[in-house]
Short mmCIF file of C-alpha atoms in Angstrom, two decimals:
data_model
loop_
_atom_site.label_atom_id
_atom_site.label_comp_id
_atom_site.label_asym_id
_atom_site.label_seq_id
_atom_site.Cartn_x
_atom_site.Cartn_y
_atom_site.Cartn_z
CA MET A 27 21.26 3.09 4.04
CA SER A 28 20.02 0.32 6.37
CA PRO A 29 17.73 -2.48 5.06
CA ILE A 30 14.69 -0.96 6.79
CA GLU A 31 15.41 2.48 5.30
CA ALA A 32 15.73 0.82 1.89
CA LEU A 33 12.31 -0.74 2.45
CA ASP A 34 10.94 2.74 3.06
CA PHE A 35 12.31 4.02 -0.25
CA VAL A 36 11.08 0.92 -2.07
CA GLY A 37 7.57 1.44 -0.71
CA VAL A 38 7.54 5.10 -1.75
CA ALA A 39 8.89 4.42 -5.24
CA LEU A 40 6.52 1.51 -5.91
CA PHE A 41 3.48 3.44 -4.73
CA ALA A 42 4.62 6.39 -6.86
CA ALA A 43 4.80 4.03 -9.86
CA THR A 44 1.20 2.91 -9.29
CA GLY A 45 0.09 6.54 -9.13
CA ALA A 46 1.89 7.29 -12.38
CA LEU A 47 0.35 4.20 -14.03
CA ALA A 48 -3.08 5.39 -12.90
CA ALA A 49 -2.28 8.74 -14.56
CA SER A 50 -1.34 6.92 -17.78
CA ARG A 51 -4.69 5.11 -17.77
CA LYS A 52 -6.40 8.51 -17.52
CA GLN A 53 -4.11 9.94 -20.25
CA LEU A 54 -2.97 12.87 -18.12
CA ASP A 55 -0.10 15.24 -18.87
CA VAL A 56 3.27 15.02 -17.13
CA ILE A 57 2.11 17.30 -14.30
CA GLY A 58 -0.74 14.91 -13.64
CA PHE A 59 1.77 12.08 -13.51
CA LEU A 60 3.92 13.97 -11.02
CA PHE A 61 0.95 14.83 -8.81
CA LEU A 62 -0.55 11.33 -8.70
CA ALA A 63 2.85 9.76 -8.13
CA ALA A 64 3.60 12.12 -5.24
CA VAL A 65 0.29 11.84 -3.40
CA THR A 66 0.32 8.06 -3.77
CA GLY A 67 3.96 7.66 -2.82
CA ILE A 68 4.01 9.85 0.29
CA GLY A 69 0.34 9.97 1.31
CA GLY A 70 0.33 7.01 3.69
CA GLY A 71 3.62 7.89 5.30
CA THR A 72 2.54 11.50 5.82
CA ALA A 73 -0.62 10.47 7.65
CA ARG A 74 1.39 8.01 9.75
CA ASP A 75 3.94 10.61 10.88
CA LEU A 76 1.27 13.18 11.68
CA MET A 77 -0.58 10.67 13.86
CA LEU A 78 2.63 9.61 15.58
CA GLY A 79 3.54 13.25 16.21
CA VAL A 80 6.97 12.99 14.58
CA PRO A 81 8.50 15.08 11.78
CA VAL A 82 7.02 14.17 8.40
CA PHE A 83 9.56 11.92 6.69
CA TRP A 84 9.73 13.64 3.30
CA VAL A 85 10.12 17.08 4.87
CA GLU A 86 13.21 15.84 6.68
CA ARG A 87 14.45 13.88 3.66
CA PRO A 88 13.22 15.46 0.38
CA ALA A 89 14.87 12.59 -1.53
CA HIS A 90 11.55 10.75 -1.15
CA VAL A 91 9.79 13.45 -3.19
CA LEU A 92 12.57 13.36 -5.78
CA ALA A 93 12.13 9.58 -6.02
CA CYS A 94 8.42 10.10 -6.70
CA ALA A 95 9.21 12.66 -9.40
CA ALA A 96 11.82 10.46 -11.08
CA THR A 97 9.44 7.50 -11.05
CA ALA A 98 6.66 9.61 -12.56
CA VAL A 99 8.87 10.83 -15.41
CA LEU A 100 10.10 7.29 -16.09
CA VAL A 101 6.57 5.93 -16.27
CA TYR A 102 5.46 8.86 -18.45
CA PHE A 103 7.97 7.88 -21.13
CA THR A 104 7.62 4.09 -20.85
CA ALA A 105 4.01 3.33 -19.94
CA HIS A 106 3.04 2.90 -23.61
CA LEU A 107 5.41 -0.08 -23.84
CA LEU A 108 3.38 -2.08 -21.32
CA GLU A 109 0.78 -4.50 -22.60
CA SER A 110 -1.35 -4.47 -19.44
CA ARG A 111 -0.81 -1.42 -17.29
CA TYR A 112 -3.59 -2.32 -14.89
CA ARG A 113 -2.13 -5.76 -14.18
CA LEU A 114 1.27 -4.21 -13.49
CA LEU A 115 -0.37 -1.57 -11.29
CA LEU A 116 -1.91 -4.33 -9.15
CA TRP A 117 1.39 -6.15 -8.65
CA LEU A 118 3.37 -3.01 -7.95
CA ASP A 119 0.71 -1.98 -5.49
CA ALA A 120 0.97 -5.40 -3.81
CA MET A 121 4.74 -5.02 -3.37
CA ALA A 122 4.36 -1.42 -2.17
CA LEU A 123 1.72 -2.47 0.34
CA ALA A 124 3.99 -5.24 1.68
CA ALA A 125 7.06 -3.00 1.92
CA TYR A 126 5.36 0.06 3.35
CA GLY A 127 3.19 -1.98 5.71
CA VAL A 128 6.26 -3.47 7.36
CA PHE A 129 8.05 -0.13 7.54
CA GLY A 130 4.97 1.51 9.05
CA ALA A 131 4.86 -1.18 11.74
CA TYR A 132 8.58 -0.73 12.40
CA LYS A 133 8.23 3.02 12.81
CA GLY A 134 5.10 2.73 14.92
CA LEU A 135 6.88 0.30 17.24
CA ALA A 136 10.03 2.43 17.41
CA VAL A 137 8.08 5.58 18.33
CA THR A 138 5.51 4.18 20.74
CA GLY A 139 6.70 0.73 21.80
CA SER A 140 3.12 -0.53 21.37
CA ALA A 141 2.45 -3.57 19.20
CA THR A 142 -1.15 -2.49 18.69
CA VAL A 143 -0.15 0.95 17.46
CA ALA A 144 2.52 -0.65 15.29
CA VAL A 145 -0.03 -2.84 13.48
CA VAL A 146 -2.38 0.12 12.97
CA MET A 147 0.48 2.22 11.59
CA GLY A 148 1.48 -0.65 9.30
CA VAL A 149 -2.03 -0.94 7.91
CA LEU A 150 -2.40 2.81 7.52
CA THR A 151 0.97 3.26 5.84
CA GLY A 152 0.50 0.28 3.56
CA THR A 153 -3.01 1.01 2.34
CA LEU A 154 -3.68 4.75 2.44
CA GLY A 155 -1.53 5.58 -0.60
CA GLY A 156 -3.52 3.17 -2.79
CA ILE A 157 -6.81 4.47 -1.46
CA ILE A 158 -5.81 8.09 -2.19
CA ARG A 159 -4.69 7.08 -5.69
CA ASP A 160 -8.01 5.42 -6.49
CA VAL A 161 -10.05 8.35 -5.17
CA VAL A 162 -8.04 10.99 -7.06
CA ALA A 163 -7.92 8.95 -10.26
CA ARG A 164 -11.60 8.06 -9.95
CA GLU A 165 -10.84 4.37 -10.07
CA PRO A 166 -12.97 1.83 -8.16
CA SER A 167 -11.56 1.84 -4.64
CA VAL A 168 -9.82 -1.31 -3.47
CA LEU A 169 -11.87 -1.06 -0.30
CA LEU A 170 -15.09 -1.47 -2.26
CA ARG A 171 -13.92 -4.51 -4.21
CA GLN A 172 -14.11 -8.04 -2.82
CA GLU A 173 -10.34 -8.34 -2.51
CA ILE A 174 -7.94 -9.00 0.34
CA TYR A 175 -6.13 -5.70 0.80
CA VAL A 176 -6.17 -4.27 4.30
CA ALA A 177 -5.85 -7.78 5.75
CA ALA A 178 -2.64 -8.30 3.76
CA ALA A 179 -1.06 -5.18 5.27
CA ALA A 180 -2.18 -6.29 8.76
CA LEU A 181 -0.69 -9.76 8.25
CA GLY A 182 2.63 -8.29 7.11
CA ALA A 183 2.79 -5.94 10.08
CA ALA A 184 1.80 -8.66 12.57
CA THR A 185 4.31 -11.12 11.10
CA PHE A 186 7.08 -8.55 11.42
CA LEU A 187 6.18 -7.92 15.07
CA LEU A 188 6.06 -11.63 15.91
CA LEU A 189 9.44 -12.28 14.28
CA ASP A 190 10.85 -9.18 15.98
CA ARG A 191 10.08 -10.77 19.38
CA THR A 192 12.39 -13.69 18.53
CA GLY A 193 15.47 -11.49 18.38
CA LEU A 194 16.21 -12.25 14.73
CA PRO A 195 18.10 -9.66 12.67
CA LEU A 196 16.02 -6.77 11.41
CA TRP A 197 16.45 -7.72 7.75
CA VAL A 198 15.04 -11.19 8.50
CA THR A 199 12.02 -9.91 10.43
CA ALA A 200 11.29 -7.23 7.81
CA GLY A 201 11.71 -9.77 5.01
CA GLY A 202 9.34 -12.18 6.73
CA GLY A 203 6.66 -9.51 7.11
CA PHE A 204 7.11 -8.40 3.53
CA ALA A 205 6.81 -11.98 2.23
CA ALA A 206 3.68 -12.71 4.29
CA ALA A 207 1.87 -9.61 3.02
CA LEU A 208 2.93 -10.17 -0.58
CA VAL A 209 1.86 -13.81 -0.60
CA LEU A 210 -1.58 -13.00 0.72
CA ARG A 211 -2.13 -10.03 -1.57
CA GLY A 212 -0.57 -11.89 -4.51
CA GLY A 213 -2.91 -14.81 -3.96
CA THR A 214 -5.81 -12.40 -4.26
CA ILE A 215 -4.52 -11.09 -7.58
CA ARG A 216 -3.42 -14.43 -9.03
CA TYR A 217 -5.92 -16.92 -7.62
CA GLY A 218 -8.82 -14.74 -6.54
CA TRP A 219 -8.51 -15.41 -2.81
CA ARG A 220 -11.31 -13.71 -0.88
CA LEU A 221 -12.46 -13.34 2.69
CA PRO A 222 -16.07 -14.34 3.37
CA ALA A 223 -18.34 -11.43 2.41
CA TYR A 224 -21.41 -10.32 4.31
CA ARG A 225 -24.67 -11.61 2.81
CA SER A 226 -27.87 -9.80 3.61
CA ARG A 227 -30.71 -11.84 5.04
CA PRO A 228 -34.45 -11.17 5.22
CA GLY A 229 -35.51 -9.53 8.48
CA ARG A 230 -37.52 -11.54 10.96
CA SER A 231 -41.26 -11.13 10.90
CA PRO A 232 -42.96 -9.58 13.96
CA ASP A 233 -44.42 -12.99 14.83
CA ASP A 234 -40.92 -14.43 15.29
CA LEU A 235 -40.12 -11.87 18.00
CA SER A 236 -42.76 -13.13 20.42
#
């Protein structure tokens, strides 16, 4: 398995773990764990491959689904040992976003040759799994919280592409993209980093328009 393929499996497994942890917070049965782990683990990659018009990755390599299932079962039997499942969910999600965001950019670039498409695929792959998880588990969506999330995936994808232009080995460029995304998302979790939010302002009075 090449380093970039390993990054793909890491992203799937980590996202599956966050789905299973969400199931534990909702006190679901083992089938609920399996379902949430699977849709979270493979959701972003499935949408990416459908948009790129290539065979869906887990259909070609069912090992990804088995990895989701194994992760779900592991979390089902060990989640009660964790003191703060939500805190762990956030950090696992951050690592999954970083890993999967870089792999999505790599695959988008390999299929289309377009840097723009590569960044979009990186963002989609890195964030959609977490969004699906929050919607299905009825958790507050990361998109509706004042947190840096999508921007972290975009930074990781863009960093990978910039490093790729230098001719560095793939493991270096992928590692750089992963680190950039993880640092930005980790800073949000640890230090509360935020992007400036929109603040509503009173509308102008009719007299000001003249």
